[in-house]
PDB file of C-alpha atoms in Angstrom:
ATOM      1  CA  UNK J  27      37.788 -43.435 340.427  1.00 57.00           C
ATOM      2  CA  UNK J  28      34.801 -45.953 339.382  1.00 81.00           C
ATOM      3  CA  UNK J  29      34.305 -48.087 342.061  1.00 87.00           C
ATOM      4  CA  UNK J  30      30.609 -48.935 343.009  1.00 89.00           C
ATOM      5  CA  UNK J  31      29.086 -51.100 345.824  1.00 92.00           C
ATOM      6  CA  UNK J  32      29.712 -54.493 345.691  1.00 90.00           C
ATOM      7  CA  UNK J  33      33.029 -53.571 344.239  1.00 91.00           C
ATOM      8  CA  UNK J  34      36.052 -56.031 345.290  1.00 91.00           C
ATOM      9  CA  UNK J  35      38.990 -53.448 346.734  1.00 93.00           C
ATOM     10  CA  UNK J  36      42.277 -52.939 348.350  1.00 91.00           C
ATOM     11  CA  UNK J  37      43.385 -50.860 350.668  1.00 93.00           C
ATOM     12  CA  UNK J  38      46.518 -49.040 349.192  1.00 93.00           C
ATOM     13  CA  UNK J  39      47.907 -48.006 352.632  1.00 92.00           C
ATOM     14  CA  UNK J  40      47.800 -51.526 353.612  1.00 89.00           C
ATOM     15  CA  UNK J  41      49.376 -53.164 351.007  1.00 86.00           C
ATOM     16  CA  UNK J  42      46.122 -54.555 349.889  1.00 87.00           C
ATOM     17  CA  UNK J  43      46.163 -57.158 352.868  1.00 85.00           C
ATOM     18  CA  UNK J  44      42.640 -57.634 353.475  1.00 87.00           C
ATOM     19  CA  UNK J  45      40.392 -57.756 349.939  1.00 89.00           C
ATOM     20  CA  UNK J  46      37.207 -55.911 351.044  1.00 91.00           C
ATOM     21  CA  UNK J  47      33.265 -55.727 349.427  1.00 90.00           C
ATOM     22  CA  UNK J  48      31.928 -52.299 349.036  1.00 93.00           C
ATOM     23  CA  UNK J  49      28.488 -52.208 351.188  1.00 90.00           C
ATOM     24  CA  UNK J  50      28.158 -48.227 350.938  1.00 92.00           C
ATOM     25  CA  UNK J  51      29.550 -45.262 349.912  1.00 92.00           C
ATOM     26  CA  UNK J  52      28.910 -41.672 351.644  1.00 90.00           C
ATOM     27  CA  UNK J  53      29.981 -37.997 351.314  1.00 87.00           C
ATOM     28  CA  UNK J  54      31.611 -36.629 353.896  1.00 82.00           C
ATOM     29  CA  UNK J  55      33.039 -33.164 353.671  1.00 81.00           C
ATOM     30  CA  UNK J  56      32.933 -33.057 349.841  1.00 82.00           C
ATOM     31  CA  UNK J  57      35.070 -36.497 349.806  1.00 86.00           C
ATOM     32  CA  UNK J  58      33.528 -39.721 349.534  1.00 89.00           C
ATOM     33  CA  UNK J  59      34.619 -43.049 351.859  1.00 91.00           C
ATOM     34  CA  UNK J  60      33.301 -46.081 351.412  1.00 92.00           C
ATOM     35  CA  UNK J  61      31.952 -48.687 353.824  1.00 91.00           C
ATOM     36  CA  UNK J  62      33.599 -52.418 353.227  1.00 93.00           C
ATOM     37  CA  UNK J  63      33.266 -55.822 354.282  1.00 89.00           C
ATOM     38  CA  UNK J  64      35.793 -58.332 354.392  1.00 88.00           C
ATOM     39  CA  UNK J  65      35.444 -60.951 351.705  1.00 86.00           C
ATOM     40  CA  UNK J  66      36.852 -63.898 353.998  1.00 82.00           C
ATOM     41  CA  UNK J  67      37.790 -61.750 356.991  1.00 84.00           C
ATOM     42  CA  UNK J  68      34.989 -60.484 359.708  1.00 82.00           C
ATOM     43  CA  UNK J  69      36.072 -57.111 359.684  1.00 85.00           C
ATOM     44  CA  UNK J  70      33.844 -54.285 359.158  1.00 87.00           C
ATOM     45  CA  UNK J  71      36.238 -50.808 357.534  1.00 87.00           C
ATOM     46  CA  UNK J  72      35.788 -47.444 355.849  1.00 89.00           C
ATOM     47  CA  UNK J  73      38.371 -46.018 353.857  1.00 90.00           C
ATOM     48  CA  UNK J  74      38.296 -42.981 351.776  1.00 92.00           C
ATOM     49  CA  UNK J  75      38.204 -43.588 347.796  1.00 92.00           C
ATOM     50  CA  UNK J  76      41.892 -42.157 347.042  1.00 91.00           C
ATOM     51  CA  UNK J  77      43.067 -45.086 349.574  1.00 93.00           C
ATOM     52  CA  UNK J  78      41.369 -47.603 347.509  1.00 93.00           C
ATOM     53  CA  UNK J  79      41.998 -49.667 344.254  1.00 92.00           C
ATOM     54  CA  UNK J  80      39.966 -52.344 342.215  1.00 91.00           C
ATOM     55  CA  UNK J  81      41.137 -55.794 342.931  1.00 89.00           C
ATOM     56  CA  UNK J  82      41.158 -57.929 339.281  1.00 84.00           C
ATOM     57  CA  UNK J  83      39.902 -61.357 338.332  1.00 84.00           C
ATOM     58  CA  UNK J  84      43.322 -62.615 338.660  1.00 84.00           C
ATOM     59  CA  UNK J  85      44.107 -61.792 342.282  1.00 83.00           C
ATOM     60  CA  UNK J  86      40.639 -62.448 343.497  1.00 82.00           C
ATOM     61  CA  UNK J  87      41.385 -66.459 342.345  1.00 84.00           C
ATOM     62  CA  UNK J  88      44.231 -66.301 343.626  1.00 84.00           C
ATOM     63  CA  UNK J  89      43.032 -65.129 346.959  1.00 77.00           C
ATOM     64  CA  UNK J  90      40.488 -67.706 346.274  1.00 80.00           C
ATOM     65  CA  UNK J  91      42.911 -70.080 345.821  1.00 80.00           C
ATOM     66  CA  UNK J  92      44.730 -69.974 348.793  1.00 80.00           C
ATOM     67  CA  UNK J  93      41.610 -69.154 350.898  1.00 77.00           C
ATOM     68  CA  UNK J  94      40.206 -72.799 349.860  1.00 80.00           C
ATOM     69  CA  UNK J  95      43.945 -74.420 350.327  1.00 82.00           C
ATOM     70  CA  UNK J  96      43.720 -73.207 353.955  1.00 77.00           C
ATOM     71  CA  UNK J  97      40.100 -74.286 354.692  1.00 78.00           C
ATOM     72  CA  UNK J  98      41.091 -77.636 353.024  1.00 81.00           C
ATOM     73  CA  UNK J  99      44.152 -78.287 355.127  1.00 78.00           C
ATOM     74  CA  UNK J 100      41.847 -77.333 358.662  1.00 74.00           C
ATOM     75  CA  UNK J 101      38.932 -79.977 357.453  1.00 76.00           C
ATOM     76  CA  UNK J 102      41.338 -82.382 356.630  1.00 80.00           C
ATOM     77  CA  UNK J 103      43.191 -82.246 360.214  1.00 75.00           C
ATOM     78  CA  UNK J 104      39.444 -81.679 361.673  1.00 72.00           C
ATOM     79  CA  UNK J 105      38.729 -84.856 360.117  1.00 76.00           C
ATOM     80  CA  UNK J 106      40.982 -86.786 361.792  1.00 78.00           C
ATOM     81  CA  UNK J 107      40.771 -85.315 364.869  1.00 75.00           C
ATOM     82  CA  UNK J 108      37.051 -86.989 364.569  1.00 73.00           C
ATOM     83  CA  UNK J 109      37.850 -90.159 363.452  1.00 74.00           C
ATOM     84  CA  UNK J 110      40.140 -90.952 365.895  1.00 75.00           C
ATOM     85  CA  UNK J 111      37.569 -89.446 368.713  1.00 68.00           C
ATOM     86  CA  UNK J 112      35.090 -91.653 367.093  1.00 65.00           C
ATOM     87  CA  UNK J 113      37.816 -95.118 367.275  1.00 68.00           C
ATOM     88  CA  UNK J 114      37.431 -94.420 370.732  1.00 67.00           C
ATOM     89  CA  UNK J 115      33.630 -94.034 371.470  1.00 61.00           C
ATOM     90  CA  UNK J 116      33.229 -97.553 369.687  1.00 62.00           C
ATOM     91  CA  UNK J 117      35.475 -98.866 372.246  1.00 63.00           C
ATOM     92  CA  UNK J 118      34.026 -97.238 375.206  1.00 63.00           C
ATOM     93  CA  UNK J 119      30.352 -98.085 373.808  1.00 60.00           C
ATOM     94  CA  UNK J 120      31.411-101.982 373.629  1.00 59.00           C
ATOM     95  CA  UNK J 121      33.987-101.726 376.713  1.00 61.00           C
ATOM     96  CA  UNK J 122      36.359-103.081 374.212  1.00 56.00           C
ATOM     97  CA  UNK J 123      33.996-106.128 373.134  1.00 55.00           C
ATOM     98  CA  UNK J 124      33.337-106.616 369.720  1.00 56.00           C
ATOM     99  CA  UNK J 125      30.153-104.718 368.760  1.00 56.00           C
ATOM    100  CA  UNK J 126      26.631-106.384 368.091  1.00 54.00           C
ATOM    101  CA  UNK J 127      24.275-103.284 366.750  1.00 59.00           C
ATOM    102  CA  UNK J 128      25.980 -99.707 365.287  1.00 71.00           C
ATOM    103  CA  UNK J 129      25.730 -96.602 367.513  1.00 71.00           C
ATOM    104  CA  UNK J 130      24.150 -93.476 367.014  1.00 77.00           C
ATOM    105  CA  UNK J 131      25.406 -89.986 368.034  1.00 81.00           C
ATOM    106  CA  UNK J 132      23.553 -86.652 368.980  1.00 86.00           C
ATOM    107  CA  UNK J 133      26.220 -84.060 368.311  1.00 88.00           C
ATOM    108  CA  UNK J 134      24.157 -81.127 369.660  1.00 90.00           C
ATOM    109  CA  UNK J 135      21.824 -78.253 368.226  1.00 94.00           C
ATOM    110  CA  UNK J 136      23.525 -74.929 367.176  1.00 97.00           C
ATOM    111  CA  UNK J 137      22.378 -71.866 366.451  1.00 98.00           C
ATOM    112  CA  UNK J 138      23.755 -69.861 364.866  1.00 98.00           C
ATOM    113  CA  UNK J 139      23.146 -65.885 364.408  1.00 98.00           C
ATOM    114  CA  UNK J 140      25.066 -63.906 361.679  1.00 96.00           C
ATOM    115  CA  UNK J 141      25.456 -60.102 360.719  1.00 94.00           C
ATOM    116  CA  UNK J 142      26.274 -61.220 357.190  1.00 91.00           C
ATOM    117  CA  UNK J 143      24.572 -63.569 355.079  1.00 92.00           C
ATOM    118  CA  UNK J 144      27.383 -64.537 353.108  1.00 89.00           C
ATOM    119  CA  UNK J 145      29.717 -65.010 355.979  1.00 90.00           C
ATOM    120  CA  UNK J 146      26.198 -67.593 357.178  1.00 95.00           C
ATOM    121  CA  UNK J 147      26.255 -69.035 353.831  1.00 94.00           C
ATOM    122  CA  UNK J 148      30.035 -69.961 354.408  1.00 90.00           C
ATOM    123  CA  UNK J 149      29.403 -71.380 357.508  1.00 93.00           C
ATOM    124  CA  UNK J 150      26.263 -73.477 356.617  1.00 95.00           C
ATOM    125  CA  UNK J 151      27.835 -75.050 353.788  1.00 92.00           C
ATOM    126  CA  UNK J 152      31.046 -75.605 356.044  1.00 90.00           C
ATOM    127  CA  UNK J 153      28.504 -77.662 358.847  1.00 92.00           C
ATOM    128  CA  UNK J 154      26.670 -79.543 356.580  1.00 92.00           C
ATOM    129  CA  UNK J 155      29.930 -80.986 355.262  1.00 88.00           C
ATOM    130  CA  UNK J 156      30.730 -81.695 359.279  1.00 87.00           C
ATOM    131  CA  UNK J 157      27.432 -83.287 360.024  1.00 87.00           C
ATOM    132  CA  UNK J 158      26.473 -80.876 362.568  1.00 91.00           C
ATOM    133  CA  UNK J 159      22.341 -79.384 362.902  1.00 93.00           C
ATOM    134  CA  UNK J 160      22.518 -76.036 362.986  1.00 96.00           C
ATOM    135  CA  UNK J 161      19.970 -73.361 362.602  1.00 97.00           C
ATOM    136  CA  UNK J 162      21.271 -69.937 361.125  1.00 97.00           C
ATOM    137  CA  UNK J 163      19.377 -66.738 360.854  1.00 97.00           C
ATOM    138  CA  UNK J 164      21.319 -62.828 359.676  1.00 97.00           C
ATOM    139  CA  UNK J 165      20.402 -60.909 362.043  1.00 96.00           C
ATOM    140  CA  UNK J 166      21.951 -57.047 362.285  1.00 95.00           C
ATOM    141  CA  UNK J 167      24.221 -56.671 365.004  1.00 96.00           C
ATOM    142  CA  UNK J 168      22.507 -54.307 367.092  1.00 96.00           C
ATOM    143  CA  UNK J 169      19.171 -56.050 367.126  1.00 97.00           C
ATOM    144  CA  UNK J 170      21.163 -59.237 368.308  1.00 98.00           C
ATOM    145  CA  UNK J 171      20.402 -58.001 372.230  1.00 98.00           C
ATOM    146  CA  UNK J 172      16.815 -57.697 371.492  1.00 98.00           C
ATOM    147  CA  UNK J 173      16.098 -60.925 369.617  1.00 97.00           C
ATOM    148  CA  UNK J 174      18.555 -63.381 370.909  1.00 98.00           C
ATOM    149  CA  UNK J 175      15.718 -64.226 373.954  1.00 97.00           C
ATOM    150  CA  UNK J 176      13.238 -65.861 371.464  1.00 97.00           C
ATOM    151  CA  UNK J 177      15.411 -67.215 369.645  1.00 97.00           C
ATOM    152  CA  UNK J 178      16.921 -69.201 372.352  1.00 97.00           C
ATOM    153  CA  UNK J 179      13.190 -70.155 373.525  1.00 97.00           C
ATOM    154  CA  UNK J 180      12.097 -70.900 369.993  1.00 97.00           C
ATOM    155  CA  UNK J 181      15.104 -73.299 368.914  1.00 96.00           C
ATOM    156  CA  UNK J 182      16.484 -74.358 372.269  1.00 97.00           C
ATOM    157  CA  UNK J 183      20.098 -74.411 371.130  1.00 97.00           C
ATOM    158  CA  UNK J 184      22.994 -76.847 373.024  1.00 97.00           C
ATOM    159  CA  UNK J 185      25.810 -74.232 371.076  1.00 98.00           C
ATOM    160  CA  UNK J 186      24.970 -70.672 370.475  1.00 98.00           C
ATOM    161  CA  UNK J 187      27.270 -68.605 367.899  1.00 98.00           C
ATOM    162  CA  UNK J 188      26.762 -64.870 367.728  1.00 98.00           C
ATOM    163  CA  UNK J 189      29.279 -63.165 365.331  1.00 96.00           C
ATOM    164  CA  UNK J 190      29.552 -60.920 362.217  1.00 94.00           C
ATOM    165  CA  UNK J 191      31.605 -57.601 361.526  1.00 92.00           C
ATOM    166  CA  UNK J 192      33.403 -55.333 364.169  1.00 94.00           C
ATOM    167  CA  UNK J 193      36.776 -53.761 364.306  1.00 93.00           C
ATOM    168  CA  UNK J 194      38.342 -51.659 366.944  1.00 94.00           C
ATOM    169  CA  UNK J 195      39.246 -48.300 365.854  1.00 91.00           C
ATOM    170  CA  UNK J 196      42.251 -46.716 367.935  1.00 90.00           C
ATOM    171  CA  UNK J 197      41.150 -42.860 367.154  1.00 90.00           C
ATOM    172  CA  UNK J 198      37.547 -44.109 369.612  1.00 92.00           C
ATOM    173  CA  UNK J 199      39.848 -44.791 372.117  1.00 93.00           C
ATOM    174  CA  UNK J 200      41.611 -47.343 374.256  1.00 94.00           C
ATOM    175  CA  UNK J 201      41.723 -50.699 373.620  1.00 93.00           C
ATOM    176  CA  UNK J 202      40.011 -51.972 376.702  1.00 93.00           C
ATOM    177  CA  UNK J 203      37.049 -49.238 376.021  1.00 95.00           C
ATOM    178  CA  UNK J 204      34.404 -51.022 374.770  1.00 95.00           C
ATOM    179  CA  UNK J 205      32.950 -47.604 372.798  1.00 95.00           C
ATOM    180  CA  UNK J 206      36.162 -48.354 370.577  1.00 96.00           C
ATOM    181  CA  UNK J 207      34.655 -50.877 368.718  1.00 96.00           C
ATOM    182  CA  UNK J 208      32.152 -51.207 366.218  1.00 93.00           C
ATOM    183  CA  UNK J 209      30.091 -54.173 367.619  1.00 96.00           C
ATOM    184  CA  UNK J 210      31.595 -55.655 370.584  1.00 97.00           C
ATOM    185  CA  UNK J 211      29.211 -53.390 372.848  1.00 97.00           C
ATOM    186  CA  UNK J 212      26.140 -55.394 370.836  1.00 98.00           C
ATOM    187  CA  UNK J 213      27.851 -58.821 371.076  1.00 98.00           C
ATOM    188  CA  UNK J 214      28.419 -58.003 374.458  1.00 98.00           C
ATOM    189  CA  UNK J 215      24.730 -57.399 375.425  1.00 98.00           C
ATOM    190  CA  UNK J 216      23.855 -60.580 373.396  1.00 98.00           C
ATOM    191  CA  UNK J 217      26.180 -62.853 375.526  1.00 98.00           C
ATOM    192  CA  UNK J 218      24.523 -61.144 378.558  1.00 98.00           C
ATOM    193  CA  UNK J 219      20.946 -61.980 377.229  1.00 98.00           C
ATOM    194  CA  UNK J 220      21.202 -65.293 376.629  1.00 98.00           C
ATOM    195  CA  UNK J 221      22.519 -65.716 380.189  1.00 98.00           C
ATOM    196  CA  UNK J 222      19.904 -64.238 381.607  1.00 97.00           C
ATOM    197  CA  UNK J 223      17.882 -67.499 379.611  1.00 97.00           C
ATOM    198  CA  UNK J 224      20.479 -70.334 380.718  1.00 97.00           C
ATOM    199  CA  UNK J 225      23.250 -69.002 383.011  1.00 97.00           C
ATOM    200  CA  UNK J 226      25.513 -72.675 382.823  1.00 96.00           C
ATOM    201  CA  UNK J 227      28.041 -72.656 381.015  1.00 96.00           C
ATOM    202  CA  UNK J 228      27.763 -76.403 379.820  1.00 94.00           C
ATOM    203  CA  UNK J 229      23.510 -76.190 379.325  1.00 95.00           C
ATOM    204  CA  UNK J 230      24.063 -73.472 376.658  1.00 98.00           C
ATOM    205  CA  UNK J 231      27.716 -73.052 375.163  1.00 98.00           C
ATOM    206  CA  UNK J 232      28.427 -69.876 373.429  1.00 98.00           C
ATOM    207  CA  UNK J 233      30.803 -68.635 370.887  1.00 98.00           C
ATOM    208  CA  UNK J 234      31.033 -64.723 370.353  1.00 98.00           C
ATOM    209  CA  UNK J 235      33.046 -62.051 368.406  1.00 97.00           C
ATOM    210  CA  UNK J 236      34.661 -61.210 365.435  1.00 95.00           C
ATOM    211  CA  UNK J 237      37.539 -59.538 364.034  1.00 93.00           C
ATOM    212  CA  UNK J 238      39.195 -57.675 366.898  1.00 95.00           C
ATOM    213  CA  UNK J 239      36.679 -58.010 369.302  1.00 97.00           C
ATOM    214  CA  UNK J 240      36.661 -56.636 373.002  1.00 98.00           C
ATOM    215  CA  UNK J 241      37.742 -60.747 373.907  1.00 98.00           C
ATOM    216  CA  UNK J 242      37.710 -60.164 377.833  1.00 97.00           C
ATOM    217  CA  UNK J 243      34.103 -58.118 377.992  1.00 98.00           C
ATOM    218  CA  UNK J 244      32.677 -61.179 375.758  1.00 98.00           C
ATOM    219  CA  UNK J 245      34.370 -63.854 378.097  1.00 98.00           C
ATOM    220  CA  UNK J 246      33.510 -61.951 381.644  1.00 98.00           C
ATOM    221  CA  UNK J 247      30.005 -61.941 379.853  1.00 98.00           C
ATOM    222  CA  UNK J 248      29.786 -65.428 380.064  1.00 98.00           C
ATOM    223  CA  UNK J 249      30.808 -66.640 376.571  1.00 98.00           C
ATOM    224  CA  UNK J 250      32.986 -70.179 376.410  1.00 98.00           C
ATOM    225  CA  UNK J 251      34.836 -69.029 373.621  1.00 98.00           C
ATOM    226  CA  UNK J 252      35.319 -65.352 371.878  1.00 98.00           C
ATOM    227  CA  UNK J 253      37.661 -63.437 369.521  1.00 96.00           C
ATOM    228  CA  UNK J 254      39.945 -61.662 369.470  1.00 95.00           C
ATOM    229  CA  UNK J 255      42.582 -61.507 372.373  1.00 96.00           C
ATOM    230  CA  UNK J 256      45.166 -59.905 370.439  1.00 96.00           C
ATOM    231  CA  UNK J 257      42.940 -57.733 368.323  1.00 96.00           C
ATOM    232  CA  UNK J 258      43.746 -59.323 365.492  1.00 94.00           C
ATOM    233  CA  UNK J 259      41.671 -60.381 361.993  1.00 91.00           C
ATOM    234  CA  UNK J 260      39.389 -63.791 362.311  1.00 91.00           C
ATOM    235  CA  UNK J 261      38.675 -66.065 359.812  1.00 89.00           C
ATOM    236  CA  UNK J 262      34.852 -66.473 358.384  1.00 87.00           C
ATOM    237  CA  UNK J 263      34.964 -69.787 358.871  1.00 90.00           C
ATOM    238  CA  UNK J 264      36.808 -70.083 362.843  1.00 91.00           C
ATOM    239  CA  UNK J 265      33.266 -70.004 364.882  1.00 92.00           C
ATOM    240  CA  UNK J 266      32.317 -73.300 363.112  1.00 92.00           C
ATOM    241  CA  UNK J 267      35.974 -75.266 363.795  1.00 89.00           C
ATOM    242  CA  UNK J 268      35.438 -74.524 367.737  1.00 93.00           C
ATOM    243  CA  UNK J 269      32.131 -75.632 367.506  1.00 93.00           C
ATOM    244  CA  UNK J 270      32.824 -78.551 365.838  1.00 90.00           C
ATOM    245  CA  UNK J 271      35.119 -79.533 367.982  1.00 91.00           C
ATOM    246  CA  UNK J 272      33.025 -79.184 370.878  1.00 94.00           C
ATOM    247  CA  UNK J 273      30.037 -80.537 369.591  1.00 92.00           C
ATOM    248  CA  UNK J 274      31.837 -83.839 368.495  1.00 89.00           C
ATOM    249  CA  UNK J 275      33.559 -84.171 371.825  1.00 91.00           C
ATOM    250  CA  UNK J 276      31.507 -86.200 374.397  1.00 89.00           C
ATOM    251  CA  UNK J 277      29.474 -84.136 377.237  1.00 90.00           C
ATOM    252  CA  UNK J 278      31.179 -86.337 380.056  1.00 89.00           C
ATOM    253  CA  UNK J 279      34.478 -85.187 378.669  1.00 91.00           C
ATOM    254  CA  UNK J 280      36.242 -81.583 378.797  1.00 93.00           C
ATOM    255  CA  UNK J 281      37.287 -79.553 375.432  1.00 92.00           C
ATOM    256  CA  UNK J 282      40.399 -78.201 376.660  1.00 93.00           C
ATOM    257  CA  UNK J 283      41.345 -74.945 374.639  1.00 94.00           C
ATOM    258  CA  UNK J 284      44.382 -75.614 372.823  1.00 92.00           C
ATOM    259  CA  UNK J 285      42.282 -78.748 371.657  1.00 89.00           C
ATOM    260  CA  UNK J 286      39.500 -75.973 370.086  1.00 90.00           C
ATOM    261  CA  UNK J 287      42.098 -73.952 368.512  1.00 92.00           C
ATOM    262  CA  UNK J 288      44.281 -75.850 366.670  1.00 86.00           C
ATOM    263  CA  UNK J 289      42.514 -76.756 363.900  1.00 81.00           C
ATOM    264  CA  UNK J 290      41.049 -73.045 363.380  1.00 87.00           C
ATOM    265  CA  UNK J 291      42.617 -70.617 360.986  1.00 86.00           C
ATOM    266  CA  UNK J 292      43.422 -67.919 362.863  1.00 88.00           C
ATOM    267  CA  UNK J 293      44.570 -69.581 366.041  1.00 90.00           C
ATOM    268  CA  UNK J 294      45.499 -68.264 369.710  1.00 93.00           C
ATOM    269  CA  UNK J 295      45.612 -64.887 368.724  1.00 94.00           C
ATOM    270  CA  UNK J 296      42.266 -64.281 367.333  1.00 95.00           C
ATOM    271  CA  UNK J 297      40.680 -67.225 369.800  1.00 97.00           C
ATOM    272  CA  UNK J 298      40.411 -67.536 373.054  1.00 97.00           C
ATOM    273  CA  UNK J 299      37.867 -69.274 375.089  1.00 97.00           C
ATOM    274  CA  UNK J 300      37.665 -71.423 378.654  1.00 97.00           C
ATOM    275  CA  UNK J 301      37.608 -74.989 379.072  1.00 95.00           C
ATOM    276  CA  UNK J 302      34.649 -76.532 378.305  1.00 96.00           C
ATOM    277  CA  UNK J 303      32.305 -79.586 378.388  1.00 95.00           C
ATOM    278  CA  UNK J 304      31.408 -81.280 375.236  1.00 94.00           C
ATOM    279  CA  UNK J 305      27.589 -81.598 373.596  1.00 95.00           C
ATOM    280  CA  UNK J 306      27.866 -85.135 371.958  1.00 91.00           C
ATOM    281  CA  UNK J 307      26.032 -88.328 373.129  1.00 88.00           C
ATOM    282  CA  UNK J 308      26.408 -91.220 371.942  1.00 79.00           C
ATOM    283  CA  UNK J 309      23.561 -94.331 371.998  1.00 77.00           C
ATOM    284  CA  UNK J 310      22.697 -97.719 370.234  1.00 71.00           C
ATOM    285  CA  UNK J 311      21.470 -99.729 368.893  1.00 70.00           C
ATOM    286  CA  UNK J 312      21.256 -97.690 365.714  1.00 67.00           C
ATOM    287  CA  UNK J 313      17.706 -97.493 363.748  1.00 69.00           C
ATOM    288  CA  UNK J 314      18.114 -96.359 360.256  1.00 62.00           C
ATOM    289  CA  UNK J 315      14.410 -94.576 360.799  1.00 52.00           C
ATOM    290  CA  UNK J 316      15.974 -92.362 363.117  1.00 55.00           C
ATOM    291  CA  UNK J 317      17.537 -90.808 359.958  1.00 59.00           C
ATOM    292  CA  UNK J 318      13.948 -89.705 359.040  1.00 53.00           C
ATOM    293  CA  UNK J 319      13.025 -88.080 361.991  1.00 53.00           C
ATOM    294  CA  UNK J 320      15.943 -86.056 362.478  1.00 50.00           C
TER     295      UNK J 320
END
């Protein structure tokens, strides 16, 4: 079978569920198995070549196709979620009075680490559409324990997302063993690191995991919100609804978790988290130079 890295598959035993990027192909025993990456999905797989098959032009736009249809219906929701929360702050601001100068509104730093730059890319394109400032850097995810510490110093995040690829593999082990899993050990270690820089929960508000993800290890770390309680797939694109939602939610009010999820793609079962304050402030009167020096 010709199938080279960076190869679009399916997985023939699955129905072709998932469609996957060939990262790396290996020998093992005289067979060869190749390494994939989701295309939309955060799951990291290796399947052996017989199990695979090329996925056409036509399926890949359709995949496409749907994938946008979905993201499209979650922005459009997330957008009203914010204009009504924004109705409100211009009452609050003028205690119901009508307004003499516009408002401004700090929405919080993020930062943003990534074991896949297109999965980043995704996400950077999906925040600047939502207005949020956000730094992102790839960063492998086992150097994320060892690096997270200056990066927290050096960009003094209010949000911190640390995600990527992992799966959990049942022939490791059990589900609650942590050596089950490709990268929830790592994202683990990185949730404890950055605690050991700001322990509060509210000072520094952190999203971690990805597809089927050790969720209770990354919340008893100290993470607000993590994947994936019933090990299931996560959406590329599900970090950046939560923290939307909590960076556009005031920091004198709570984001409650049902509020976080609901606009997500994957929902309840890949996202979990604990309630939360919000990041935003709000201020006036409004100088359009401020614009500059943001």
């Amino acid at each position: 079978m010709s199938i080279q890295i960076n190869d679009v598959v399916g997985r023939i035993s699955y129905k072709c569920d998932v469609l996957f990027r060939v990262i790396d192909i290996r020998e093992i025993n005289g067979s060869k198995e190749a390494i994939l990456f989701g295309e939309d999905i955060r799951l990291i797989a290796d399947a052996p070549f017989h199990d695979l098959t090329p996925v056409g032009s036509d399926m890949r736009n359709e995949w496409k196709h749907r994938n946008e249809e979905l993201i499209e219906q979650s922005l459009k929701l997330f957008s009203q979620d914010i204009q009504l929360l924004r109705q409100k702050y211009r009452y609050d601001v003028t205690q119901g009075y009508k307004q003499t100068s516009e408002f401004f509104q700090m929405p919080g730093k993020v930062l943003h680490m990534d074991g896949d730059p297109n999965y980043l890319k995704k996400c950077m394109d999906m925040y600047e559409k939502i207005g949020i400032p956000v730094q992102g850097i790839t960063c492998d995810e086992k150097e994320m324990p060892q690096r997270i510490g200056s990066y927290i110093e050096k960009f003094r995040p209010d949000i911190l997302v640390i995600t990527g690829h992992d799966a959990y593999s049942k022939a490791k082990g059990s589900m609650m063993d942590l050596n089950s899993y490709r990268h929830s050990k790592e994202f683990v270690q990185t949730v404890r690191e950055a605690r050991k820089k700001i322990p509060s929960l509210d000072q520094l508000v952190i999203f971690a995991g990805a597809c089927q993800s050790h969720f209770e290890s990354l919340i008893q770390a100290g993470a607000n919100f993590a994947s994936s309680p019933a090990r299931v797939n996560i959406h590329a694109l599900d970090p950046v609804y939560i923290v939307a939602k909590i960076c556009y939610t005031p920091f004198m009010e709570r984001v409650h978790v049902w509020d976080a999820l609901k606009n997500t793609l994957t929902g309840e079962k890949g996202l979990g988290g604990i309630e939360t304050r919000g990041v935003l402030r709000t201020g006036m009167p409004y100088n359009k130079f401020m614009e500059n020096e943001s």
